[in-house]
XYZ file of C-alpha atoms in Angstrom:
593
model
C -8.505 53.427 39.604
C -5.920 50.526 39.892
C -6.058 47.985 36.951
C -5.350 44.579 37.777
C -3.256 42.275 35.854
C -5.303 38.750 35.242
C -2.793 35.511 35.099
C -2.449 34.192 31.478
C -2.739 30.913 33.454
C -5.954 31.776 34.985
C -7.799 32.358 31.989
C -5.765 29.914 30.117
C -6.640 26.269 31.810
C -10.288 27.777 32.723
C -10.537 28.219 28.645
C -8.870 24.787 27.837
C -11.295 22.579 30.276
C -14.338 24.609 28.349
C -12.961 23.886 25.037
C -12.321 19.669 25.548
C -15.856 19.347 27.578
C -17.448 20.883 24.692
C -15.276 18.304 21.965
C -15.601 15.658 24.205
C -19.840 16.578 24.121
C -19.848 17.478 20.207
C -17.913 13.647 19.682
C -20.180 11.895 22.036
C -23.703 13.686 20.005
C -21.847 12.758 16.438
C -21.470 9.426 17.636
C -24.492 9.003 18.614
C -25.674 10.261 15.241
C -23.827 8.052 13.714
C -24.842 4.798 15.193
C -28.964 6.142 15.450
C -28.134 6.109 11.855
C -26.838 2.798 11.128
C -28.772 0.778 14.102
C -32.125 1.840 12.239
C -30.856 1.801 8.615
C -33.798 0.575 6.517
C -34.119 -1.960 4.007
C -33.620 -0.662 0.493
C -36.607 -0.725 -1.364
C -38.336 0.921 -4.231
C -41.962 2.275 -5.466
C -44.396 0.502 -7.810
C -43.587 1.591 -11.290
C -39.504 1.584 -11.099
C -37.050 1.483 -13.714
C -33.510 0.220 -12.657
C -31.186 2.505 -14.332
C -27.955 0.829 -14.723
C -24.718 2.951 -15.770
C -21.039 1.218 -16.177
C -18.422 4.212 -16.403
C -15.843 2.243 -14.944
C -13.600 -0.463 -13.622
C -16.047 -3.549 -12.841
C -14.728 -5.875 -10.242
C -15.288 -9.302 -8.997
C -16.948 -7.592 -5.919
C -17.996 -3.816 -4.843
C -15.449 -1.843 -3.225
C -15.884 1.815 -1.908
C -13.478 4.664 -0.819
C -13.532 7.867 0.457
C -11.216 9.929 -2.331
C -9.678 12.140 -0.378
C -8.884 14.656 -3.160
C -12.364 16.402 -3.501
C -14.205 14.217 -0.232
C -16.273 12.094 -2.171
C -17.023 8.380 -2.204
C -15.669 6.513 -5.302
C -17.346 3.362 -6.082
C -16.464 0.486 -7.920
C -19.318 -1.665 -9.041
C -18.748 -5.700 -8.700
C -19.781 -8.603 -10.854
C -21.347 -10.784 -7.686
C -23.637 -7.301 -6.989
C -24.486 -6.983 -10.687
C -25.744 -10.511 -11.248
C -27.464 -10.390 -7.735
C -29.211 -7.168 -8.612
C -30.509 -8.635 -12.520
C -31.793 -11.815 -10.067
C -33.862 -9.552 -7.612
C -35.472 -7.141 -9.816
C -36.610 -10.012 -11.858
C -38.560 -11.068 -9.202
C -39.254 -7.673 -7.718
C -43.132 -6.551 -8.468
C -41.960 -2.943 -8.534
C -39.095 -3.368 -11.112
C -40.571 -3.021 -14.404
C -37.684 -3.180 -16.628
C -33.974 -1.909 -16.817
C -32.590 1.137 -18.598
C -28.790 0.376 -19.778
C -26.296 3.246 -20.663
C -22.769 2.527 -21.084
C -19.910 4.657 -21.509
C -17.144 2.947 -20.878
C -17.408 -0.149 -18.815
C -13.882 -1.254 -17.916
C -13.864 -5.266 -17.927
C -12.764 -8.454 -20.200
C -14.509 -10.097 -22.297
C -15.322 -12.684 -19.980
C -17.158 -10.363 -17.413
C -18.887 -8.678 -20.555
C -20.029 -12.112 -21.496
C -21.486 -12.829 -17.542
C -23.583 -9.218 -18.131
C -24.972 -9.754 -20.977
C -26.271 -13.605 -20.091
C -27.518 -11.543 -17.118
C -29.587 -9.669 -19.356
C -31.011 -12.334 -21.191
C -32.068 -14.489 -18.501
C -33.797 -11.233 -16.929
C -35.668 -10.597 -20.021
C -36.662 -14.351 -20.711
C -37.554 -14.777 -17.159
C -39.309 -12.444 -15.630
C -40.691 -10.494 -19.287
C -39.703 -7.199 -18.351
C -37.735 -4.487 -20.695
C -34.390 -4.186 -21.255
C -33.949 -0.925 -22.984
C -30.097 0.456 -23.947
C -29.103 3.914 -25.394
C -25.662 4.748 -26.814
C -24.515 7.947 -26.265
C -21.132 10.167 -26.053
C -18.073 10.421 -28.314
C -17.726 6.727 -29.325
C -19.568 3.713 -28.411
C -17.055 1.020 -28.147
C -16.952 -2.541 -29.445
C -17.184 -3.782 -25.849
C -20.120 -1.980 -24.428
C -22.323 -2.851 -27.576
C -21.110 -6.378 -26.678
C -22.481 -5.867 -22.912
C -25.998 -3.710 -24.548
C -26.809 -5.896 -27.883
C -28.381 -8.282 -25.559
C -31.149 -6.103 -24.868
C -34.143 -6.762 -26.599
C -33.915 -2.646 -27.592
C -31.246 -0.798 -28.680
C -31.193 2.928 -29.494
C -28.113 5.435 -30.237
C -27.723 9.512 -30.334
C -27.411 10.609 -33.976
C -23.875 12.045 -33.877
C -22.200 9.272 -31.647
C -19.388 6.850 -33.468
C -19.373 3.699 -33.416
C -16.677 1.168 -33.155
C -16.998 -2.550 -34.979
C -13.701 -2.991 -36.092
C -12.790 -6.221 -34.960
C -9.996 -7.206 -32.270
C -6.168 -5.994 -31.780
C -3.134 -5.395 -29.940
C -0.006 -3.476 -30.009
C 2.984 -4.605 -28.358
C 5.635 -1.950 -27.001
C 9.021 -3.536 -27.637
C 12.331 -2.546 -25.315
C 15.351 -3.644 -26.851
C 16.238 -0.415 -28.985
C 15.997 2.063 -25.955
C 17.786 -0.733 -23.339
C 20.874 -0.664 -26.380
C 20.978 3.201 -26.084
C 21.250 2.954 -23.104
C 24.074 0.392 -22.336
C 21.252 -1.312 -20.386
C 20.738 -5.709 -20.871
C 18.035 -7.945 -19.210
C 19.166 -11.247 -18.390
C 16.373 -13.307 -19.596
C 15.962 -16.794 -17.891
C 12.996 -18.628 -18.978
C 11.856 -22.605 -18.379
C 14.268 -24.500 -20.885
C 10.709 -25.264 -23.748
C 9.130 -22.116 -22.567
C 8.846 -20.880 -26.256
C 4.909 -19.406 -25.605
C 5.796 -17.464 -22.763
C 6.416 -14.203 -24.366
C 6.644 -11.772 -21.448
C 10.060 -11.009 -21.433
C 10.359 -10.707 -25.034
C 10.236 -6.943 -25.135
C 13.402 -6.625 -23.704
C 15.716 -8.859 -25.895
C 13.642 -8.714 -29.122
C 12.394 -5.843 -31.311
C 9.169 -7.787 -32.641
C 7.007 -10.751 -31.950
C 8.502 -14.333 -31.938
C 6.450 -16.507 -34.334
C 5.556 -18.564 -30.924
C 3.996 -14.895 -29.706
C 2.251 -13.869 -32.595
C 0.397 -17.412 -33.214
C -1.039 -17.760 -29.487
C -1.980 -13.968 -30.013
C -3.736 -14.179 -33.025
C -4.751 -17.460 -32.444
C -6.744 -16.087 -28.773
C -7.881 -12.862 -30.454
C -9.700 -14.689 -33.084
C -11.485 -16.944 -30.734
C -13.039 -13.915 -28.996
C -13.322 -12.252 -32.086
C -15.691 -15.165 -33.107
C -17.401 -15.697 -29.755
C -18.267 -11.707 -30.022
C -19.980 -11.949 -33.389
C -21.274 -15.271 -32.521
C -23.329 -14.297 -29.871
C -23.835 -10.971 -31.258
C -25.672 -12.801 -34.225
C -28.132 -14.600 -31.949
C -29.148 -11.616 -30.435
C -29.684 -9.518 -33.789
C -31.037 -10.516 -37.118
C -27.632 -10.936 -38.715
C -24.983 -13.179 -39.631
C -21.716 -14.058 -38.798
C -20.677 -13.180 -42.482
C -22.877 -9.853 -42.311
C -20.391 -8.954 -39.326
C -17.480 -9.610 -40.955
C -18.157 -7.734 -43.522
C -18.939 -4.581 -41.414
C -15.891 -4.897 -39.346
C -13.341 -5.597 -42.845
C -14.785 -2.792 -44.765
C -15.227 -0.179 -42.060
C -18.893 0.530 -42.794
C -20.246 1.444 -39.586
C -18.509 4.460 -37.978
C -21.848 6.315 -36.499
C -24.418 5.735 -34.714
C -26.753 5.617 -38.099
C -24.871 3.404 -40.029
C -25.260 0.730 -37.072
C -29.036 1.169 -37.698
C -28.979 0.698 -41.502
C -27.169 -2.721 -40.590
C -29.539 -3.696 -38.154
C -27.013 -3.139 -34.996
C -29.321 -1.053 -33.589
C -32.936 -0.394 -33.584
C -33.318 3.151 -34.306
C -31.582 6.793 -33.757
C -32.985 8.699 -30.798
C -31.910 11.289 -28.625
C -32.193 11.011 -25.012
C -35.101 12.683 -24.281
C -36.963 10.702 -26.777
C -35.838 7.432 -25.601
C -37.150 8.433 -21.646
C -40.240 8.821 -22.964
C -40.319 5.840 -24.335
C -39.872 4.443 -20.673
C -42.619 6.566 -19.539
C -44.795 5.048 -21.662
C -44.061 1.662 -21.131
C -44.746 1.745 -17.493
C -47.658 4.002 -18.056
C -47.053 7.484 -16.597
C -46.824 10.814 -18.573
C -43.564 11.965 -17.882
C -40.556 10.077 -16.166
C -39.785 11.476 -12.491
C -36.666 10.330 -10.381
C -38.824 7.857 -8.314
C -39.369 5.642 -11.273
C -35.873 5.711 -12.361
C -33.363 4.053 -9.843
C -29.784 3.553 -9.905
C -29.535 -0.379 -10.429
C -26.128 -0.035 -8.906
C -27.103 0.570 -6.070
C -30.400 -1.453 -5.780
C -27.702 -4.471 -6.590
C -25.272 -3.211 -3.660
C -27.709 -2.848 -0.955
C -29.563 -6.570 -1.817
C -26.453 -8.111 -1.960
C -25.131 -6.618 0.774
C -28.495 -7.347 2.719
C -27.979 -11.378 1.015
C -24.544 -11.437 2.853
C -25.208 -9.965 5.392
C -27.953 -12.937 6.038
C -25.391 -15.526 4.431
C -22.905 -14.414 7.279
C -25.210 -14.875 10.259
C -26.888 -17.675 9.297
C -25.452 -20.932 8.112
C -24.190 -20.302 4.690
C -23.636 -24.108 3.129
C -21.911 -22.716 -0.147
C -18.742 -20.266 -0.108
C -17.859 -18.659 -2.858
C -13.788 -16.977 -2.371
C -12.963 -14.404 -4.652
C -8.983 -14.381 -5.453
C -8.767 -10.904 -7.933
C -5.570 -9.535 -9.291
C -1.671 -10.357 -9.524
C -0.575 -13.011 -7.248
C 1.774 -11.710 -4.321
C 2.659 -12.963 -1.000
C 1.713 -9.819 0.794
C 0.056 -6.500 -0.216
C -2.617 -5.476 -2.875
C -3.925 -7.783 -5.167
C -4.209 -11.598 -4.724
C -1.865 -12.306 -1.733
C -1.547 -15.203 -0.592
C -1.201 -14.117 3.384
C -4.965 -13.513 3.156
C -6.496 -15.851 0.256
C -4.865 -19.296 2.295
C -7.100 -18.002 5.613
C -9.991 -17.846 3.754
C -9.290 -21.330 1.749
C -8.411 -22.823 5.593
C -11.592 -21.113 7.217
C -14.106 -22.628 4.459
C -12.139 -25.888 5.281
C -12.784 -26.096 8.800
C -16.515 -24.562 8.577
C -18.632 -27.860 9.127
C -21.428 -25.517 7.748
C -19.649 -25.017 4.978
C -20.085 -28.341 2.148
C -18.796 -26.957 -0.959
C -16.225 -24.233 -2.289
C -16.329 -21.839 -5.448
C -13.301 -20.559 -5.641
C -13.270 -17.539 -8.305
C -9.990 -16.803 -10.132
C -9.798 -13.492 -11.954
C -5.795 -13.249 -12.021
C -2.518 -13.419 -15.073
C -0.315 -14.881 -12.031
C 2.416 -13.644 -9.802
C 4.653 -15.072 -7.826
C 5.796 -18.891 -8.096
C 6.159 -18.871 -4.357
C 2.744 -17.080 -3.421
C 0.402 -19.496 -6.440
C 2.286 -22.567 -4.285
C 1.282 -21.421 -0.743
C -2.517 -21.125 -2.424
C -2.112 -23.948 -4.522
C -1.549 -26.081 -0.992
C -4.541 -24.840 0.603
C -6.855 -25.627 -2.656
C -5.558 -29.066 -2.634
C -6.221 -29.212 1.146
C -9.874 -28.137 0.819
C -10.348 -30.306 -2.490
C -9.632 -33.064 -0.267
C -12.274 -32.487 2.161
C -15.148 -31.143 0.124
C -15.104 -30.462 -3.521
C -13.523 -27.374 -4.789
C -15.495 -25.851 -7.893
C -13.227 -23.049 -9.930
C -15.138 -20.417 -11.711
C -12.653 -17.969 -14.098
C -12.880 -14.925 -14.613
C -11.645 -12.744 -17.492
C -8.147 -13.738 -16.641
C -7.142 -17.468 -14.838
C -3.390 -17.479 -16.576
C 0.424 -18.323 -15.335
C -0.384 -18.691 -11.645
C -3.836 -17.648 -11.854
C -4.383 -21.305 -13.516
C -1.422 -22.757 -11.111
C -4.112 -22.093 -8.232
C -6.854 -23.629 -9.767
C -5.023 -26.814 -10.437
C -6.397 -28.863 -7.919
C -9.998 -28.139 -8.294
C -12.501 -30.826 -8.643
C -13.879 -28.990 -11.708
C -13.304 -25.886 -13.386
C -15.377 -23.706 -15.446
C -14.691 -20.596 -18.234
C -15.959 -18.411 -20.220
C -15.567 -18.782 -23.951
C -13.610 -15.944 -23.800
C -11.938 -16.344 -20.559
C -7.953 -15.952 -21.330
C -6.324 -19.107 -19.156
C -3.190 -21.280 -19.287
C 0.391 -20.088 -19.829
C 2.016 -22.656 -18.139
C 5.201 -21.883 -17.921
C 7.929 -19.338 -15.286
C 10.746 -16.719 -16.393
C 12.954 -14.668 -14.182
C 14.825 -11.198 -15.363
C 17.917 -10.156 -13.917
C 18.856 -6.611 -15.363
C 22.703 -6.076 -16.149
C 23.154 -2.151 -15.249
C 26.880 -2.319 -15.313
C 27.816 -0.560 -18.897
C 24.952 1.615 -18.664
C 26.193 3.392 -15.128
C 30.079 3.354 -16.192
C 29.607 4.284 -19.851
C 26.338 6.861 -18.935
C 27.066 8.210 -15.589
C 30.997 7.451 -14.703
C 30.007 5.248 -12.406
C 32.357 1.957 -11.617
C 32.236 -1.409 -9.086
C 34.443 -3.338 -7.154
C 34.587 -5.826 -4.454
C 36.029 -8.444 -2.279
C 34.027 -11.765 -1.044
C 34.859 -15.058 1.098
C 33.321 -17.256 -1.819
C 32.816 -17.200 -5.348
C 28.758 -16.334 -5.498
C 28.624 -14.089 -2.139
C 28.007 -10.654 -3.738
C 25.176 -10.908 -6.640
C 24.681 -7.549 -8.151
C 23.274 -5.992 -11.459
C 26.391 -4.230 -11.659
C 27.791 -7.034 -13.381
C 27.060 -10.103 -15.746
C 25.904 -13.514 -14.498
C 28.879 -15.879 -15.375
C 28.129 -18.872 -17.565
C 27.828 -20.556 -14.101
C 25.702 -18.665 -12.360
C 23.299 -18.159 -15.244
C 22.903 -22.074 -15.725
C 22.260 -22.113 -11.519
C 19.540 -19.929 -12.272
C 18.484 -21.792 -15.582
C 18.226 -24.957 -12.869
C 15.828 -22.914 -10.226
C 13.603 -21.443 -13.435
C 13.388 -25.249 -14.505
C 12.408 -26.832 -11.525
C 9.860 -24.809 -10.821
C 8.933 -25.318 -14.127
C 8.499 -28.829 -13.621
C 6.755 -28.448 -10.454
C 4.258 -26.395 -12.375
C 3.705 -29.233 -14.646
C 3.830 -32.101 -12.310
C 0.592 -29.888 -10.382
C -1.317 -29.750 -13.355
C -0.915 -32.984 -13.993
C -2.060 -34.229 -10.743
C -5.048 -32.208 -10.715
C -6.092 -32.362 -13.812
C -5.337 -36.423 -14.258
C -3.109 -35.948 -17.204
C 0.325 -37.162 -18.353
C 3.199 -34.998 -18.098
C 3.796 -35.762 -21.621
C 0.465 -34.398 -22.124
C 0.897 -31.602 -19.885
C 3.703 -30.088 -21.207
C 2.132 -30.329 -24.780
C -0.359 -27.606 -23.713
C 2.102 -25.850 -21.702
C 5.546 -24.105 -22.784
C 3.983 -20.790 -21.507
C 1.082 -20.620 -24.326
C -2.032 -18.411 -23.893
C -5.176 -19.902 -24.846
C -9.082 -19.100 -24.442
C -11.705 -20.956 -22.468
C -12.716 -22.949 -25.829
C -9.492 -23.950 -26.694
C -9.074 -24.918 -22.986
C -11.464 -27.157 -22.808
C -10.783 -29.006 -26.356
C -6.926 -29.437 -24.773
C -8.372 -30.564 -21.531
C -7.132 -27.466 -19.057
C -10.631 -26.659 -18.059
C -14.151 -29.152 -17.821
C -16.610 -26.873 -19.026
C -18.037 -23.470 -20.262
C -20.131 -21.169 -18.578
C -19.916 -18.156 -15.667
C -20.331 -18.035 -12.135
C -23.754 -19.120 -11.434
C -23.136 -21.826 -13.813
C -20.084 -22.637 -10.942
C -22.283 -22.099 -7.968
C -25.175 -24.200 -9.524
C -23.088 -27.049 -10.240
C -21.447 -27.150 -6.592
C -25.001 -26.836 -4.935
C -25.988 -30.076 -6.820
C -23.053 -32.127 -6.366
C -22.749 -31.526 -3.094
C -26.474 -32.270 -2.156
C -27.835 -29.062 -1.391
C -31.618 -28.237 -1.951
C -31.773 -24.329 -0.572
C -27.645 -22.954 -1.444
C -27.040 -20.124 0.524
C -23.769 -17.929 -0.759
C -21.825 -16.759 1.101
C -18.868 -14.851 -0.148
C -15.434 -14.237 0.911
C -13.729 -11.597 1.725
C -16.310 -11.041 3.827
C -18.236 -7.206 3.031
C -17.598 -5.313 6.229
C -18.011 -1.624 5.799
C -16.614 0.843 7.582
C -18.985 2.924 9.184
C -17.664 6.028 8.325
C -18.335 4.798 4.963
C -21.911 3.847 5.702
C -22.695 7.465 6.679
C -20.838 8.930 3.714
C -23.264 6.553 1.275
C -26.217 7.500 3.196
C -25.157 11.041 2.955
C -24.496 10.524 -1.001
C -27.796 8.790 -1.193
C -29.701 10.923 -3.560
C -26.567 11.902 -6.019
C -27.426 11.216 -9.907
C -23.623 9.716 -10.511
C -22.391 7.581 -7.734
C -20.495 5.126 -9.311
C -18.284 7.025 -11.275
C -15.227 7.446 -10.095
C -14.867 10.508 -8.433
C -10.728 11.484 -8.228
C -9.338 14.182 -9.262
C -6.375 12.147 -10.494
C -6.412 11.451 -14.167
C -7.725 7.794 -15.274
C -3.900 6.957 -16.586
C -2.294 8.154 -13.541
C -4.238 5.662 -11.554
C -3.437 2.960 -13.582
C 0.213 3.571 -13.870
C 0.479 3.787 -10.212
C -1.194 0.260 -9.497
C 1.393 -0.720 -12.189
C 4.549 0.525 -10.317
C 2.744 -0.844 -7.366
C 3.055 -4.506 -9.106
C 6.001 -3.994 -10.190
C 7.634 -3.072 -6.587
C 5.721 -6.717 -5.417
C 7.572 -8.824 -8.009
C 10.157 -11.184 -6.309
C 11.818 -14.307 -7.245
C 10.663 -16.488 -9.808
C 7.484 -14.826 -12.315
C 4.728 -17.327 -13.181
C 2.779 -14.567 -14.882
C 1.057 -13.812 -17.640
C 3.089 -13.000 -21.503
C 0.942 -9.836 -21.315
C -0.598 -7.327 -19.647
C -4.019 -6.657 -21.066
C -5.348 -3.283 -21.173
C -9.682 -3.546 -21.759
């Protein structure tokens, strides 16, 4: 018998034509899937006898955004303000809502956003007469998410669970010590009055400035006050009574908060959803009448927009969210002027909110914006709604607004710029052996941190700090029809809260979002506002599948990396800190809810 050899080619390109018809086949089915699943995509509705079951375990936003986390292929979601208010405005008009079941452990947002919730909650309740029910649970209920819960009309805790009603602080890390060990110096260059603006005071002092510590304590007692203040309308007991708890420590569990009327009574869980049951008449509580709000407030909102994009939307509402930048994450200024220019030129279009949740950024980027404000101002009317933070050149950008409305607690102003040029010189010859020479045509030509700024060349830079400085005033002063003299009373860099704000004339008015939105509808004529919202909500639809496929999971908003919560946030920090050029007009502090 003679055994014939087969050619490796033969078999191979036979094998390797089988292989890509069958991909090519398996990509064109999945495909297919894929859009059969989005084309017919229904919408999202509940049954008769629902309770909305709304969770905040994380980072609250001024919109929804949603990721694939490629660590352990899941979706992380991060819930957003607009979607939150949207859903409390539905289900109070949905017949199938009944009432809302809040648990909070550990809702990451400012006061301000806390504030917008809980109004939420109260005009739900008032309203439409439905429950609001919240339950405290885990290691430690925080000051914060009893802010967001105590306007429910109910209010239960677990037995065992702290509690936190201490009042307000803040600790401020201080660089000067280490930077002398280490032969290190920050040249410090702020505007020439800019006494308030305390940023860079960390690396040439080893405490607070007297200027630092009043506009501190001075902003952390007005939230402090508009806490307990609204906190005492909601729950029969005074501002004094409040006080009291927080200056003698006498609520640390979750039972002490009842014997001082904080909360209603001690339950555990199971107790308190049967409590539901019963108020929406069933014997025991299945997963069809309890619904993850957070997603019932995603999918209408997304269905609103969705509408408010393909038909004429007459309102838009542009959401600017993070550290001001000319390009990359945050608020950057490459994308936020498009949006300001395409409202502008949309005849459909007749009025702008433009939300500001920011502590500043870059002088250069907050001037580019501030332009196309003023530009749209000048057309139709320019409403600003702030958000937690509206500070340094988060208020620079909001300038030229026709009107502009805060929270009470809303942490705006901070007029004022600084630049820091490090000196690494001593601390790479004296630490590391390290030494510098060189040669130049002209006096200024090499500028390095390998050696000091002559008196010369630090007063140069004084100039650049200062003009901008003045520009900064001479902006708010146009927009906001005030002297400079006046201007620059309120300014010097100092921090101040939406009441003080409005008593020194740097915003019109209190109140949130809808307050902003309302107000623009009925200046600019309109009977029947449709939102629409910018950056506009286009998903992916990889992402659309993913969420379908995720549908029925108990715990969809929380966020689902496997990186560790401080990781994360130190990374977006060196991420800001690698986007900081030129000239700062940013907030004295970053503030850690």
């Amino acid at each position: 018998m003679t055994n014939k050899k087969v050619s490796f080619w033969r078999v191979f390109w036979p094998s390797l034509t089988s292989g890509v018809v069958l991909i090519i086949l398996f990509l064109v089915l999945f495909a297919s899937l894929i859009g059969s699943m989005l084309n017919t995509k229904p919408i999202y509705t509940v049954q008769d006898k629902t309770i909305l079951h709304l969770q905040l375990n994380g980072a609250i936003s001024e919109m929804s955004k949603s990721d694939i986390s490629f660590s352990n292929l899941g979706i992380v979601n991060e819930i957003g303000l607009a979607d939150l208010l949207y859903g409390f405005e539905k289900a109070a008009k949905d017949d199938n809502i009944k009432g809302v079941f809040i648990e909070l452990k550990g809702a990451n947002c400012g006061y301000a956003t806390a504030t917008e919730i809980r109004n939420a909650i109260k005009t739900f309740e008032k309203e439409s007469g439905k429950f609001v029910v919240a339950y405290h649970s885990g290691e430690a209920v925080s000051l914060r998410q009893y802010y967001i819960a105590s306007a429910a009309s109910e209010n239960y805790g677990f037995h065992s669970s702290m509690f936190e009603f201490l009042g307000l602080g803040a600790e401020l890390m201080f660089y000067k010590g280490m930077f002398d060990k280490l032969d290190l110096e920050m040249q410090v260059v702020r505007g020439s009055n800019n006494d308030f603006k305390s940023a860079v005071e960390p690396y040439f002092l080893t405490e607070m400035s007297d200027s630092s510590r009043l506009q501190l304590e001075t902003y952390l007692n007005n939230i402090w006050t508009a806490v307990k203040t609204n906190i005492s309308q909601d729950k029969d007991i005074t501002m004094e009574q409040l006080e009291m708890i927080a200056d003698s420590s006498l609520v640390r569990r979750v039972k002490q908060a009842v014997d001082h009327k904080l909360l209603d009574e001690v339950k555990y869980r199971d107790e308190v959803i049967q409590l539901l049951a019963e108020k929406i008449g069933v014997d025991e509580l299945k997963s069809s009448n309890l619904k993850k709000f957070e997603r019932y407030a995603q999918k209408k909102f997304e269905t609103q927009q969705n509408i408010a994009h393909t038909k004429r939307g007459n309102i838009a509402v542009i959401v600017a969210e993070g550290a001001v930048v000319v390009e990359g994450e945050g608020l950057a200024s490459s994308k936020i002027t498009k949006l300001l220019r395409a409202a502008r030129k949309d005849d459909d279009i007749k009025t702008i909110v433009f939300r500001v949740n920011s502590p500043g950024g870059s002088a250069l980027a907050s001037d580019e914006i501030w332009r196309e404000v003023k530009l749209a101002n000048e057309k139709k009317k320019v409403i600003v709604s702030m958000g937690d933070v509206a500070a340094s050149g988060g208020y620079y950008i909001a300038a030229p607004a026709t009107k502009i409305f805060a929270q009470e607690t809303t942490i705006t102003g901070s007029i004022g710029v600084f630049g820091v040029i490090p000196y690494t010189g001593a601390m790479l010859e004296n630490k590391l052996g390290l030494t510098f020479d060189k040669v130049s045509t002209n006096p200024h030509a090499v500028l390095s941190t390998n050696r000091k700024m002559s008196p010369e060349e630090y007063q140069i830079v004084q100039n650049e700090v200062d003009f901008i400085y003045s520009e900064f005033l001479n902006r708010v002063s146009e927009g906001r029809g005030m002297s400079l003299d006046q201007v620059n009373e309120v300014a010097r860099g100092r921090v101040w809260t939406g009441t003080d704000a409005l008593r020194v004339g740097l915003v019109d008015t209190l109140g949130g979002i809808q307050d902003a939105i309302a107000y623009a509808a009925k200046e600019a004529g309109i009977e029947k506002p449709v939102v629409r919202y910018y950056p506009k909500m286009d998903k992916d639809p990889w992402m659309e599948v993913m969420e379908t496929l995720n549908e029925d999971e108990e715990d969809q908003n929380v966020n689902k990396s496997a990186l560790p919560k401080e990781m994360i946030q130190m990374y977006k920090r060196i991420k800001q800190v690698e986007q900081m050029t030129g000239v700062q007009a940013r907030m004295p502090y970053e503030i850690v809810w």
